[in-house]
Amino acid sequence: MSRKTIDKNLSFFVTDTLSMIEETLLRKGKIAILHNRKGSSKILRCEKCEYKFPCSTCNSSMTLSDDGKNLLCRFCKTVIPFDKRCPACGSKKVGERVYGIEKIYRLLKEYYPDFTIVKFTGRMDGTEEEFDIIIGTSVIKKILGSYNFSLLVIVSGESFLNIPDYNSEERFFIMVNEMRSLLNNPECKILIQTRSPNLEVYKALVENNPDLFYTRELSIRKQLLYPPFSEMIKIEIKGTKKDVFERKKEAVEKYIKEQGYELFYSGPAFPPVKKGKGVWKYLLRFKDNFDRDGLRKLAEEIDAAFEENPSQI
Ligand SMILES: [Zn+2]
Ligand SMILES: [Zn+2]
């Protein structure tokens, strides 16, 4: 592979990241690279005019549904059809592929043949002591305290943030802070690649200022009535036998109707893009008192999963 081709293929690292990686390698420092497996799909951005597909309701970046036909907002559940064009300039170059770990690993090995690059899959077998670069998903957290790292690279902030969950930013914020506290070397740099460096979550991380993050996060949640400004109940039915499955669904729907509750979401999956394989989710949101025990009992009776303020909706 020619140097030029490799450069093009390594485009998941911007030039500044590559210089920092090289600088660290030359100083014999250890590097950890974190890549989110979930981000193996596409991230939306217009290559021509940099349009980022903001949600018309809440201004968060929208994400692409699995079938590529809809845009989804992870915050307010807005779903709009996607005609594969940039609404700002009309360009059709709007998708950006995000590589998986395997590909990044292979290309780094080709690019830096003189250095030892390993993948971390959750277990160390003792031979990794010699590595210069280690790459893995968030399981990499496990070993951050075991070595003296000089650089931690998060390949794509978007792959953590652009997932359809109202609390994905908070989880990302907590994860990065956790990682920071695990690092032995106080001089270790954390580098997060992102196309939206102006997001409050990054500012809060750079300034090490949780207040900044939580003030904004809470104002959005208040506006959209997400926990802690409401209570969310998730009831999930699983099953392979169609008649049993349907009976369970009927039981939940009958109960909800009797109680006069309003369903926030009911469907095979969230976001509603894939045909569910015997999984049905009900989300209920309450601003006032409700019969929590009644709902819990109902879930028990039909052997459904019951969760209050679920971490993942
Ligand atoms: Zn555009
Ligand atoms: Zn929205």
PDB file of C-alpha atoms and ligand atoms in Angstrom:
ATOM      1  CA  MET A   1       0.000   0.000   0.000  1.00  0.00           C
ATOM      2  CA  SER A   2       1.442   3.362  -0.963  1.00  0.00           C
ATOM      3  CA  ARG A   3       1.885   6.051   1.632  1.00  0.00           C
ATOM      4  CA  LYS A   4      -0.739   8.152  -0.092  1.00  0.00           C
ATOM      5  CA  THR A   5      -3.356   5.399   0.006  1.00  0.00           C
ATOM      6  CA  ILE A   6      -2.629   4.770   3.654  1.00  0.00           C
ATOM      7  CA  ASP A   7      -3.010   8.457   4.438  1.00  0.00           C
ATOM      8  CA  LYS A   8      -6.393   8.432   2.793  1.00  0.00           C
ATOM      9  CA  ASN A   9      -7.414   5.279   4.634  1.00  0.00           C
ATOM     10  CA  LEU A  10      -6.274   6.673   7.941  1.00  0.00           C
ATOM     11  CA  SER A  11      -8.714   9.523   7.507  1.00  0.00           C
ATOM     12  CA  PHE A  12     -10.443   8.526  10.727  1.00  0.00           C
ATOM     13  CA  PHE A  13      -7.526  10.319  12.384  1.00  0.00           C
ATOM     14  CA  VAL A  14      -7.111  14.009  11.671  1.00  0.00           C
ATOM     15  CA  THR A  15      -3.600  15.326  11.096  1.00  0.00           C
ATOM     16  CA  ASP A  16      -3.309  16.712  14.622  1.00  0.00           C
ATOM     17  CA  THR A  17      -4.153  13.317  16.084  1.00  0.00           C
ATOM     18  CA  LEU A  18      -1.586  11.584  13.891  1.00  0.00           C
ATOM     19  CA  SER A  19       1.113  14.076  14.908  1.00  0.00           C
ATOM     20  CA  MET A  20       0.308  13.524  18.557  1.00  0.00           C
ATOM     21  CA  ILE A  21       0.376   9.756  18.120  1.00  0.00           C
ATOM     22  CA  GLU A  22       3.743   9.948  16.368  1.00  0.00           C
ATOM     23  CA  GLU A  23       5.184  12.331  18.907  1.00  0.00           C
ATOM     24  CA  THR A  24       4.114   9.999  21.714  1.00  0.00           C
ATOM     25  CA  LEU A  25       5.548   6.943  19.948  1.00  0.00           C
ATOM     26  CA  LEU A  26       8.877   8.702  19.461  1.00  0.00           C
ATOM     27  CA  ARG A  27       9.012   9.516  23.173  1.00  0.00           C
ATOM     28  CA  LYS A  28       8.337   5.809  23.846  1.00  0.00           C
ATOM     29  CA  GLY A  29       5.000   6.626  25.451  1.00  0.00           C
ATOM     30  CA  LYS A  30       2.103   4.195  25.542  1.00  0.00           C
ATOM     31  CA  ILE A  31      -1.109   5.004  23.695  1.00  0.00           C
ATOM     32  CA  ALA A  32      -4.638   3.754  24.314  1.00  0.00           C
ATOM     33  CA  ILE A  33      -7.178   4.119  21.520  1.00  0.00           C
ATOM     34  CA  LEU A  34     -10.857   3.860  22.352  1.00  0.00           C
ATOM     35  CA  HIS A  35     -13.391   3.193  19.649  1.00  0.00           C
ATOM     36  CA  ASN A  36     -17.098   2.663  20.105  1.00  0.00           C
ATOM     37  CA  ARG A  37     -18.337  -0.471  18.405  1.00  0.00           C
ATOM     38  CA  LYS A  38     -21.806   0.995  18.121  1.00  0.00           C
ATOM     39  CA  GLY A  39     -20.518   3.670  15.803  1.00  0.00           C
ATOM     40  CA  SER A  40     -19.883   1.301  12.930  1.00  0.00           C
ATOM     41  CA  SER A  41     -22.714   2.852  10.940  1.00  0.00           C
ATOM     42  CA  LYS A  42     -22.846   6.266   9.382  1.00  0.00           C
ATOM     43  CA  ILE A  43     -22.500   9.686  10.881  1.00  0.00           C
ATOM     44  CA  LEU A  44     -24.412  12.393   9.116  1.00  0.00           C
ATOM     45  CA  ARG A  45     -22.748  15.513   7.914  1.00  0.00           C
ATOM     46  CA  CYS A  46     -22.738  17.289   4.575  1.00  0.00           C
ATOM     47  CA  GLU A  47     -19.280  16.987   3.075  1.00  0.00           C
ATOM     48  CA  LYS A  48     -19.832  20.084   0.975  1.00  0.00           C
ATOM     49  CA  CYS A  49     -21.240  22.650   3.393  1.00  0.00           C
ATOM     50  CA  GLU A  50     -20.667  20.967   6.783  1.00  0.00           C
ATOM     51  CA  TYR A  51     -24.396  20.949   7.546  1.00  0.00           C
ATOM     52  CA  LYS A  52     -24.956  18.764  10.611  1.00  0.00           C
ATOM     53  CA  PHE A  53     -28.654  17.895  10.407  1.00  0.00           C
ATOM     54  CA  PRO A  54     -29.913  19.569  13.573  1.00  0.00           C
ATOM     55  CA  CYS A  55     -33.282  18.524  14.971  1.00  0.00           C
ATOM     56  CA  SER A  56     -35.942  21.139  14.254  1.00  0.00           C
ATOM     57  CA  THR A  57     -37.428  20.660  17.724  1.00  0.00           C
ATOM     58  CA  CYS A  58     -34.428  20.586  20.043  1.00  0.00           C
ATOM     59  CA  ASN A  59     -31.374  21.288  17.879  1.00  0.00           C
ATOM     60  CA  SER A  60     -29.479  18.060  18.714  1.00  0.00           C
ATOM     61  CA  SER A  61     -27.734  16.301  15.841  1.00  0.00           C
ATOM     62  CA  MET A  62     -30.059  13.800  14.238  1.00  0.00           C
ATOM     63  CA  THR A  63     -28.951  10.276  13.410  1.00  0.00           C
ATOM     64  CA  LEU A  64     -29.739   7.974  10.530  1.00  0.00           C
ATOM     65  CA  SER A  65     -32.073   5.026  11.003  1.00  0.00           C
ATOM     66  CA  ASP A  66     -30.705   1.566  10.227  1.00  0.00           C
ATOM     67  CA  ASP A  67     -32.569   1.361   6.947  1.00  0.00           C
ATOM     68  CA  GLY A  68     -31.347   4.831   5.950  1.00  0.00           C
ATOM     69  CA  LYS A  69     -34.844   6.131   5.331  1.00  0.00           C
ATOM     70  CA  ASN A  70     -35.397   8.321   8.374  1.00  0.00           C
ATOM     71  CA  LEU A  71     -33.627  10.825  10.554  1.00  0.00           C
ATOM     72  CA  LEU A  72     -34.074  10.349  14.279  1.00  0.00           C
ATOM     73  CA  CYS A  73     -33.551  12.668  17.206  1.00  0.00           C
ATOM     74  CA  ARG A  74     -32.208  10.904  20.253  1.00  0.00           C
ATOM     75  CA  PHE A  75     -33.557  13.556  22.567  1.00  0.00           C
ATOM     76  CA  CYS A  76     -37.093  14.363  21.545  1.00  0.00           C
ATOM     77  CA  LYS A  77     -37.877  11.350  19.362  1.00  0.00           C
ATOM     78  CA  THR A  78     -38.597  13.462  16.307  1.00  0.00           C
ATOM     79  CA  VAL A  79     -38.554  11.238  13.220  1.00  0.00           C
ATOM     80  CA  ILE A  80     -38.466  12.741   9.747  1.00  0.00           C
ATOM     81  CA  PRO A  81     -38.068  11.095   6.344  1.00  0.00           C
ATOM     82  CA  PHE A  82     -34.614  11.441   4.821  1.00  0.00           C
ATOM     83  CA  ASP A  83     -34.212  11.974   1.088  1.00  0.00           C
ATOM     84  CA  LYS A  84     -30.418  11.457   1.129  1.00  0.00           C
ATOM     85  CA  ARG A  85     -29.629  15.073   0.350  1.00  0.00           C
ATOM     86  CA  CYS A  86     -28.336  18.011   2.317  1.00  0.00           C
ATOM     87  CA  PRO A  87     -31.287  20.338   2.985  1.00  0.00           C
ATOM     88  CA  ALA A  88     -28.924  23.317   3.032  1.00  0.00           C
ATOM     89  CA  CYS A  89     -27.041  22.917  -0.256  1.00  0.00           C
ATOM     90  CA  GLY A  90     -28.658  19.964  -2.003  1.00  0.00           C
ATOM     91  CA  SER A  91     -25.461  17.904  -2.107  1.00  0.00           C
ATOM     92  CA  LYS A  92     -25.811  14.137  -2.036  1.00  0.00           C
ATOM     93  CA  LYS A  93     -22.544  13.616  -0.171  1.00  0.00           C
ATOM     94  CA  VAL A  94     -24.031  13.483   3.277  1.00  0.00           C
ATOM     95  CA  GLY A  95     -22.940  10.205   4.809  1.00  0.00           C
ATOM     96  CA  GLU A  96     -19.687   9.476   6.523  1.00  0.00           C
ATOM     97  CA  ARG A  97     -18.554   5.963   7.217  1.00  0.00           C
ATOM     98  CA  VAL A  98     -17.174   5.146  10.596  1.00  0.00           C
ATOM     99  CA  TYR A  99     -14.696   2.301  10.654  1.00  0.00           C
ATOM    100  CA  GLY A 100     -14.845  -0.613  13.031  1.00  0.00           C
ATOM    101  CA  ILE A 101     -12.011  -1.512  15.396  1.00  0.00           C
ATOM    102  CA  GLU A 102     -10.638  -4.294  13.218  1.00  0.00           C
ATOM    103  CA  LYS A 103     -10.025  -1.930  10.324  1.00  0.00           C
ATOM    104  CA  ILE A 104      -8.381   0.737  12.457  1.00  0.00           C
ATOM    105  CA  TYR A 105      -6.151  -1.925  14.003  1.00  0.00           C
ATOM    106  CA  ARG A 106      -5.088  -3.308  10.622  1.00  0.00           C
ATOM    107  CA  LEU A 107      -4.368   0.087   9.118  1.00  0.00           C
ATOM    108  CA  LEU A 108      -2.390   1.261  12.132  1.00  0.00           C
ATOM    109  CA  LYS A 109      -0.266  -1.882  11.887  1.00  0.00           C
ATOM    110  CA  GLU A 110       0.458  -1.157   8.250  1.00  0.00           C
ATOM    111  CA  TYR A 111       1.120   2.474   8.972  1.00  0.00           C
ATOM    112  CA  TYR A 112       3.442   1.937  11.929  1.00  0.00           C
ATOM    113  CA  PRO A 113       5.156  -1.403  11.201  1.00  0.00           C
ATOM    114  CA  ASP A 114       7.979  -0.721  13.665  1.00  0.00           C
ATOM    115  CA  PHE A 115       5.689  -0.414  16.660  1.00  0.00           C
ATOM    116  CA  THR A 116       3.727  -3.014  18.574  1.00  0.00           C
ATOM    117  CA  ILE A 117       0.016  -2.541  18.198  1.00  0.00           C
ATOM    118  CA  VAL A 118      -2.445  -4.809  19.977  1.00  0.00           C
ATOM    119  CA  LYS A 119      -6.173  -5.153  20.325  1.00  0.00           C
ATOM    120  CA  PHE A 120      -7.700  -5.366  23.767  1.00  0.00           C
ATOM    121  CA  THR A 121     -10.699  -7.635  23.892  1.00  0.00           C
ATOM    122  CA  GLY A 122     -11.306  -7.647  27.622  1.00  0.00           C
ATOM    123  CA  ARG A 123      -8.535 -10.008  28.708  1.00  0.00           C
ATOM    124  CA  MET A 124      -4.773  -9.698  28.807  1.00  0.00           C
ATOM    125  CA  ASP A 125      -2.707 -12.835  28.268  1.00  0.00           C
ATOM    126  CA  GLY A 126       0.587 -11.379  29.450  1.00  0.00           C
ATOM    127  CA  THR A 127       2.198 -10.870  26.053  1.00  0.00           C
ATOM    128  CA  GLU A 128       0.909  -7.341  25.750  1.00  0.00           C
ATOM    129  CA  GLU A 129       3.439  -5.854  28.155  1.00  0.00           C
ATOM    130  CA  GLU A 130       5.472  -4.680  25.202  1.00  0.00           C
ATOM    131  CA  PHE A 131       2.801  -2.805  23.286  1.00  0.00           C
ATOM    132  CA  ASP A 132       3.081   0.777  22.096  1.00  0.00           C
ATOM    133  CA  ILE A 133      -0.541   1.185  21.055  1.00  0.00           C
ATOM    134  CA  ILE A 134      -3.517  -0.698  22.425  1.00  0.00           C
ATOM    135  CA  ILE A 135      -6.931  -0.360  20.843  1.00  0.00           C
ATOM    136  CA  GLY A 136     -10.322  -1.436  22.165  1.00  0.00           C
ATOM    137  CA  THR A 137     -13.915  -0.530  22.955  1.00  0.00           C
ATOM    138  CA  SER A 138     -14.852   0.987  26.295  1.00  0.00           C
ATOM    139  CA  VAL A 139     -13.622  -2.242  27.950  1.00  0.00           C
ATOM    140  CA  ILE A 140     -10.245  -0.544  27.631  1.00  0.00           C
ATOM    141  CA  LYS A 141     -11.221   1.191  30.870  1.00  0.00           C
ATOM    142  CA  LYS A 142     -10.155  -1.990  32.686  1.00  0.00           C
ATOM    143  CA  ILE A 143      -6.478  -1.529  31.883  1.00  0.00           C
ATOM    144  CA  LEU A 144      -6.116   2.247  31.970  1.00  0.00           C
ATOM    145  CA  GLY A 145      -4.836   2.014  35.532  1.00  0.00           C
ATOM    146  CA  SER A 146      -2.464  -0.888  34.830  1.00  0.00           C
ATOM    147  CA  TYR A 147      -0.073   0.885  32.470  1.00  0.00           C
ATOM    148  CA  ASN A 148       1.540   4.244  32.267  1.00  0.00           C
ATOM    149  CA  PHE A 149      -0.274   5.772  29.326  1.00  0.00           C
ATOM    150  CA  SER A 150       0.819   9.042  27.775  1.00  0.00           C
ATOM    151  CA  LEU A 151      -2.077   9.467  25.385  1.00  0.00           C
ATOM    152  CA  LEU A 152      -5.687   8.333  25.250  1.00  0.00           C
ATOM    153  CA  VAL A 153      -7.435   8.830  21.911  1.00  0.00           C
ATOM    154  CA  ILE A 154     -11.202   8.615  21.536  1.00  0.00           C
ATOM    155  CA  VAL A 155     -11.671   8.092  17.812  1.00  0.00           C
ATOM    156  CA  SER A 156     -15.157   9.545  17.494  1.00  0.00           C
ATOM    157  CA  GLY A 157     -17.143  11.496  20.050  1.00  0.00           C
ATOM    158  CA  GLU A 158     -20.131  11.222  17.719  1.00  0.00           C
ATOM    159  CA  SER A 159     -20.184   7.446  17.979  1.00  0.00           C
ATOM    160  CA  PHE A 160     -21.011   7.849  21.668  1.00  0.00           C
ATOM    161  CA  LEU A 161     -23.310  10.838  21.396  1.00  0.00           C
ATOM    162  CA  ASN A 162     -25.286  10.071  18.265  1.00  0.00           C
ATOM    163  CA  ILE A 163     -27.191   7.163  19.685  1.00  0.00           C
ATOM    164  CA  PRO A 164     -30.919   7.354  20.234  1.00  0.00           C
ATOM    165  CA  ASP A 165     -30.989   7.767  23.982  1.00  0.00           C
ATOM    166  CA  TYR A 166     -31.872  10.847  25.956  1.00  0.00           C
ATOM    167  CA  ASN A 167     -28.949  10.358  28.332  1.00  0.00           C
ATOM    168  CA  SER A 168     -26.155   9.468  25.900  1.00  0.00           C
ATOM    169  CA  GLU A 169     -24.335  12.759  26.557  1.00  0.00           C
ATOM    170  CA  GLU A 170     -24.416  12.218  30.285  1.00  0.00           C
ATOM    171  CA  ARG A 171     -23.098   8.684  29.933  1.00  0.00           C
ATOM    172  CA  PHE A 172     -20.279   9.902  27.718  1.00  0.00           C
ATOM    173  CA  PHE A 173     -19.438  12.679  30.177  1.00  0.00           C
ATOM    174  CA  ILE A 174     -19.304  10.205  33.066  1.00  0.00           C
ATOM    175  CA  MET A 175     -17.252   7.693  31.065  1.00  0.00           C
ATOM    176  CA  VAL A 176     -14.565  10.209  30.089  1.00  0.00           C
ATOM    177  CA  ASN A 177     -14.334  11.465  33.665  1.00  0.00           C
ATOM    178  CA  GLU A 178     -14.015   7.903  34.923  1.00  0.00           C
ATOM    179  CA  MET A 179     -11.227   7.250  32.460  1.00  0.00           C
ATOM    180  CA  ARG A 180      -9.469  10.433  33.453  1.00  0.00           C
ATOM    181  CA  SER A 181      -9.511   9.368  37.091  1.00  0.00           C
ATOM    182  CA  LEU A 182      -8.121   5.922  36.229  1.00  0.00           C
ATOM    183  CA  LEU A 183      -5.039   7.168  34.404  1.00  0.00           C
ATOM    184  CA  ASN A 184      -1.845   6.836  36.457  1.00  0.00           C
ATOM    185  CA  ASN A 185       0.113   9.409  34.593  1.00  0.00           C
ATOM    186  CA  PRO A 186      -1.083  12.925  35.459  1.00  0.00           C
ATOM    187  CA  GLU A 187       0.561  14.119  32.242  1.00  0.00           C
ATOM    188  CA  CYS A 188      -1.485  11.750  30.076  1.00  0.00           C
ATOM    189  CA  LYS A 189      -3.390  13.640  27.415  1.00  0.00           C
ATOM    190  CA  ILE A 190      -6.927  12.747  26.400  1.00  0.00           C
ATOM    191  CA  LEU A 191      -7.768  13.512  22.806  1.00  0.00           C
ATOM    192  CA  ILE A 192     -11.362  13.287  21.588  1.00  0.00           C
ATOM    193  CA  GLN A 193     -11.981  13.618  17.872  1.00  0.00           C
ATOM    194  CA  THR A 194     -15.249  15.324  17.030  1.00  0.00           C
ATOM    195  CA  ARG A 195     -16.890  17.377  14.337  1.00  0.00           C
ATOM    196  CA  SER A 196     -18.798  19.391  16.920  1.00  0.00           C
ATOM    197  CA  PRO A 197     -16.152  20.725  19.325  1.00  0.00           C
ATOM    198  CA  ASN A 198     -18.498  23.491  20.448  1.00  0.00           C
ATOM    199  CA  LEU A 199     -20.857  21.154  22.257  1.00  0.00           C
ATOM    200  CA  GLU A 200     -21.227  21.964  25.947  1.00  0.00           C
ATOM    201  CA  VAL A 201     -20.185  18.436  26.894  1.00  0.00           C
ATOM    202  CA  TYR A 202     -16.704  18.959  25.384  1.00  0.00           C
ATOM    203  CA  LYS A 203     -16.304  22.383  26.955  1.00  0.00           C
ATOM    204  CA  ALA A 204     -17.246  20.903  30.319  1.00  0.00           C
ATOM    205  CA  LEU A 205     -14.682  18.119  29.841  1.00  0.00           C
ATOM    206  CA  VAL A 206     -11.909  20.496  28.802  1.00  0.00           C
ATOM    207  CA  GLU A 207     -12.619  22.825  31.711  1.00  0.00           C
ATOM    208  CA  ASN A 208     -13.254  19.892  34.044  1.00  0.00           C
ATOM    209  CA  ASN A 209     -16.493  21.610  34.978  1.00  0.00           C
ATOM    210  CA  PRO A 210     -19.445  19.279  35.681  1.00  0.00           C
ATOM    211  CA  ASP A 211     -21.691  22.247  36.553  1.00  0.00           C
ATOM    212  CA  LEU A 212     -21.408  23.562  33.033  1.00  0.00           C
ATOM    213  CA  PHE A 213     -22.522  20.221  31.637  1.00  0.00           C
ATOM    214  CA  TYR A 214     -25.312  19.519  34.079  1.00  0.00           C
ATOM    215  CA  THR A 215     -26.818  23.004  33.891  1.00  0.00           C
ATOM    216  CA  ARG A 216     -27.414  22.621  30.185  1.00  0.00           C
ATOM    217  CA  GLU A 217     -28.360  18.954  30.353  1.00  0.00           C
ATOM    218  CA  LEU A 218     -30.969  19.667  33.012  1.00  0.00           C
ATOM    219  CA  SER A 219     -32.463  22.565  31.079  1.00  0.00           C
ATOM    220  CA  ILE A 220     -32.940  20.337  28.021  1.00  0.00           C
ATOM    221  CA  ARG A 221     -34.454  17.562  30.074  1.00  0.00           C
ATOM    222  CA  LYS A 222     -36.781  19.999  31.790  1.00  0.00           C
ATOM    223  CA  GLN A 223     -37.899  21.358  28.458  1.00  0.00           C
ATOM    224  CA  LEU A 224     -38.559  17.865  27.103  1.00  0.00           C
ATOM    225  CA  LEU A 225     -39.785  16.411  30.406  1.00  0.00           C
ATOM    226  CA  TYR A 226     -37.212  13.670  30.739  1.00  0.00           C
ATOM    227  CA  PRO A 227     -36.073  12.307  34.098  1.00  0.00           C
ATOM    228  CA  PRO A 228     -35.498  13.803  36.650  1.00  0.00           C
ATOM    229  CA  PHE A 229     -38.394  16.072  35.586  1.00  0.00           C
ATOM    230  CA  SER A 230     -40.661  13.120  35.038  1.00  0.00           C
ATOM    231  CA  GLU A 231     -40.644   9.461  35.900  1.00  0.00           C
ATOM    232  CA  MET A 232     -40.191   6.962  33.153  1.00  0.00           C
ATOM    233  CA  ILE A 233     -41.361   3.366  33.357  1.00  0.00           C
ATOM    234  CA  LYS A 234     -40.270   0.767  30.851  1.00  0.00           C
ATOM    235  CA  ILE A 235     -42.086  -2.525  30.440  1.00  0.00           C
ATOM    236  CA  GLU A 236     -40.563  -4.954  28.004  1.00  0.00           C
ATOM    237  CA  ILE A 237     -42.140  -8.148  26.764  1.00  0.00           C
ATOM    238  CA  LYS A 238     -40.073 -10.880  25.192  1.00  0.00           C
ATOM    239  CA  GLY A 239     -41.286 -14.060  23.640  1.00  0.00           C
ATOM    240  CA  THR A 240     -41.151 -16.390  20.698  1.00  0.00           C
ATOM    241  CA  LYS A 241     -44.641 -17.863  20.829  1.00  0.00           C
ATOM    242  CA  LYS A 242     -46.859 -15.493  18.951  1.00  0.00           C
ATOM    243  CA  ASP A 243     -50.133 -16.175  20.783  1.00  0.00           C
ATOM    244  CA  VAL A 244     -48.550 -15.853  24.244  1.00  0.00           C
ATOM    245  CA  PHE A 245     -46.759 -12.715  23.140  1.00  0.00           C
ATOM    246  CA  GLU A 246     -49.962 -11.154  21.824  1.00  0.00           C
ATOM    247  CA  ARG A 247     -51.842 -12.032  25.024  1.00  0.00           C
ATOM    248  CA  LYS A 248     -49.183 -10.296  27.103  1.00  0.00           C
ATOM    249  CA  LYS A 249     -49.382  -7.224  24.921  1.00  0.00           C
ATOM    250  CA  GLU A 250     -53.137  -7.175  25.287  1.00  0.00           C
ATOM    251  CA  ALA A 251     -52.823  -7.384  29.069  1.00  0.00           C
ATOM    252  CA  VAL A 252     -50.491  -4.374  29.208  1.00  0.00           C
ATOM    253  CA  GLU A 253     -52.559  -2.319  26.815  1.00  0.00           C
ATOM    254  CA  LYS A 254     -55.787  -3.105  28.652  1.00  0.00           C
ATOM    255  CA  TYR A 255     -54.270  -2.091  31.986  1.00  0.00           C
ATOM    256  CA  ILE A 256     -52.855   1.155  30.627  1.00  0.00           C
ATOM    257  CA  LYS A 257     -56.207   2.037  29.115  1.00  0.00           C
ATOM    258  CA  GLU A 258     -58.076   1.239  32.326  1.00  0.00           C
ATOM    259  CA  GLN A 259     -55.756   3.469  34.318  1.00  0.00           C
ATOM    260  CA  GLY A 260     -56.070   6.241  31.764  1.00  0.00           C
ATOM    261  CA  TYR A 261     -52.289   6.399  31.294  1.00  0.00           C
ATOM    262  CA  GLU A 262     -50.811   7.885  28.192  1.00  0.00           C
ATOM    263  CA  LEU A 263     -48.262   5.801  26.324  1.00  0.00           C
ATOM    264  CA  PHE A 264     -45.051   7.656  25.554  1.00  0.00           C
ATOM    265  CA  TYR A 265     -43.844   4.913  23.275  1.00  0.00           C
ATOM    266  CA  SER A 266     -45.058   1.495  22.225  1.00  0.00           C
ATOM    267  CA  GLY A 267     -43.210  -0.490  19.629  1.00  0.00           C
ATOM    268  CA  PRO A 268     -40.872  -3.297  18.686  1.00  0.00           C
ATOM    269  CA  ALA A 269     -37.692  -1.295  19.228  1.00  0.00           C
ATOM    270  CA  PHE A 270     -36.513   2.198  19.876  1.00  0.00           C
ATOM    271  CA  PRO A 271     -35.909   3.894  17.532  1.00  0.00           C
ATOM    272  CA  PRO A 272     -38.761   2.338  15.562  1.00  0.00           C
ATOM    273  CA  VAL A 273     -36.756   1.151  12.597  1.00  0.00           C
ATOM    274  CA  LYS A 274     -36.237  -2.590  12.765  1.00  0.00           C
ATOM    275  CA  LYS A 275     -38.830  -5.291  12.911  1.00  0.00           C
ATOM    276  CA  GLY A 276     -38.662  -6.641  16.445  1.00  0.00           C
ATOM    277  CA  LYS A 277     -38.002 -10.295  17.010  1.00  0.00           C
ATOM    278  CA  GLY A 278     -40.514 -10.923  19.727  1.00  0.00           C
ATOM    279  CA  VAL A 279     -39.601  -7.834  21.730  1.00  0.00           C
ATOM    280  CA  TRP A 280     -42.109  -5.149  22.536  1.00  0.00           C
ATOM    281  CA  LYS A 281     -41.413  -2.055  24.564  1.00  0.00           C
ATOM    282  CA  TYR A 282     -43.796   0.205  26.398  1.00  0.00           C
ATOM    283  CA  LEU A 283     -42.619   3.511  27.771  1.00  0.00           C
ATOM    284  CA  LEU A 284     -44.780   5.487  30.142  1.00  0.00           C
ATOM    285  CA  ARG A 285     -43.943   8.922  31.401  1.00  0.00           C
ATOM    286  CA  PHE A 286     -45.484  10.454  34.487  1.00  0.00           C
ATOM    287  CA  LYS A 287     -45.399  13.997  35.741  1.00  0.00           C
ATOM    288  CA  ASP A 288     -47.642  13.271  38.727  1.00  0.00           C
ATOM    289  CA  ASN A 289     -48.451  10.367  41.013  1.00  0.00           C
ATOM    290  CA  PHE A 290     -49.233   7.006  39.508  1.00  0.00           C
ATOM    291  CA  ASP A 291     -49.727   3.441  40.654  1.00  0.00           C
ATOM    292  CA  ARG A 292     -46.149   2.211  40.511  1.00  0.00           C
ATOM    293  CA  ASP A 293     -46.899  -1.020  42.372  1.00  0.00           C
ATOM    294  CA  GLY A 294     -49.808  -1.770  40.087  1.00  0.00           C
ATOM    295  CA  LEU A 295     -47.561  -1.525  37.041  1.00  0.00           C
ATOM    296  CA  ARG A 296     -44.874  -3.600  38.697  1.00  0.00           C
ATOM    297  CA  LYS A 297     -47.395  -6.274  39.617  1.00  0.00           C
ATOM    298  CA  LEU A 298     -48.750  -6.344  36.095  1.00  0.00           C
ATOM    299  CA  ALA A 299     -45.233  -6.842  34.715  1.00  0.00           C
ATOM    300  CA  GLU A 300     -44.578  -9.656  37.192  1.00  0.00           C
ATOM    301  CA  GLU A 301     -47.803 -11.399  36.285  1.00  0.00           C
ATOM    302  CA  ILE A 302     -46.945 -11.592  32.619  1.00  0.00           C
ATOM    303  CA  ASP A 303     -43.223 -12.161  33.188  1.00  0.00           C
ATOM    304  CA  ALA A 304     -42.189  -8.877  31.589  1.00  0.00           C
ATOM    305  CA  ALA A 305     -39.165  -6.748  32.447  1.00  0.00           C
ATOM    306  CA  PHE A 306     -39.971  -3.692  34.557  1.00  0.00           C
ATOM    307  CA  GLU A 307     -37.629  -0.748  34.923  1.00  0.00           C
ATOM    308  CA  GLU A 308     -37.994   2.663  36.537  1.00  0.00           C
ATOM    309  CA  ASN A 309     -36.155   5.529  34.867  1.00  0.00           C
ATOM    310  CA  PRO A 310     -34.246   3.092  32.651  1.00  0.00           C
ATOM    311  CA  SER A 311     -30.694   3.970  31.683  1.00  0.00           C
ATOM    312  CA  GLN A 312     -31.553   2.968  28.153  1.00  0.00           C
ATOM    313  CA  ILE A 313     -34.903   3.581  26.602  1.00  0.00           C
TER     314      ILE A 313
HETATM  315 ZN    ZN B   1     -24.707  20.756   2.337  1.00  0.00          ZN
HETATM  316 ZN    ZN B   2     -34.918  16.734  18.888  1.00  0.00          ZN
END
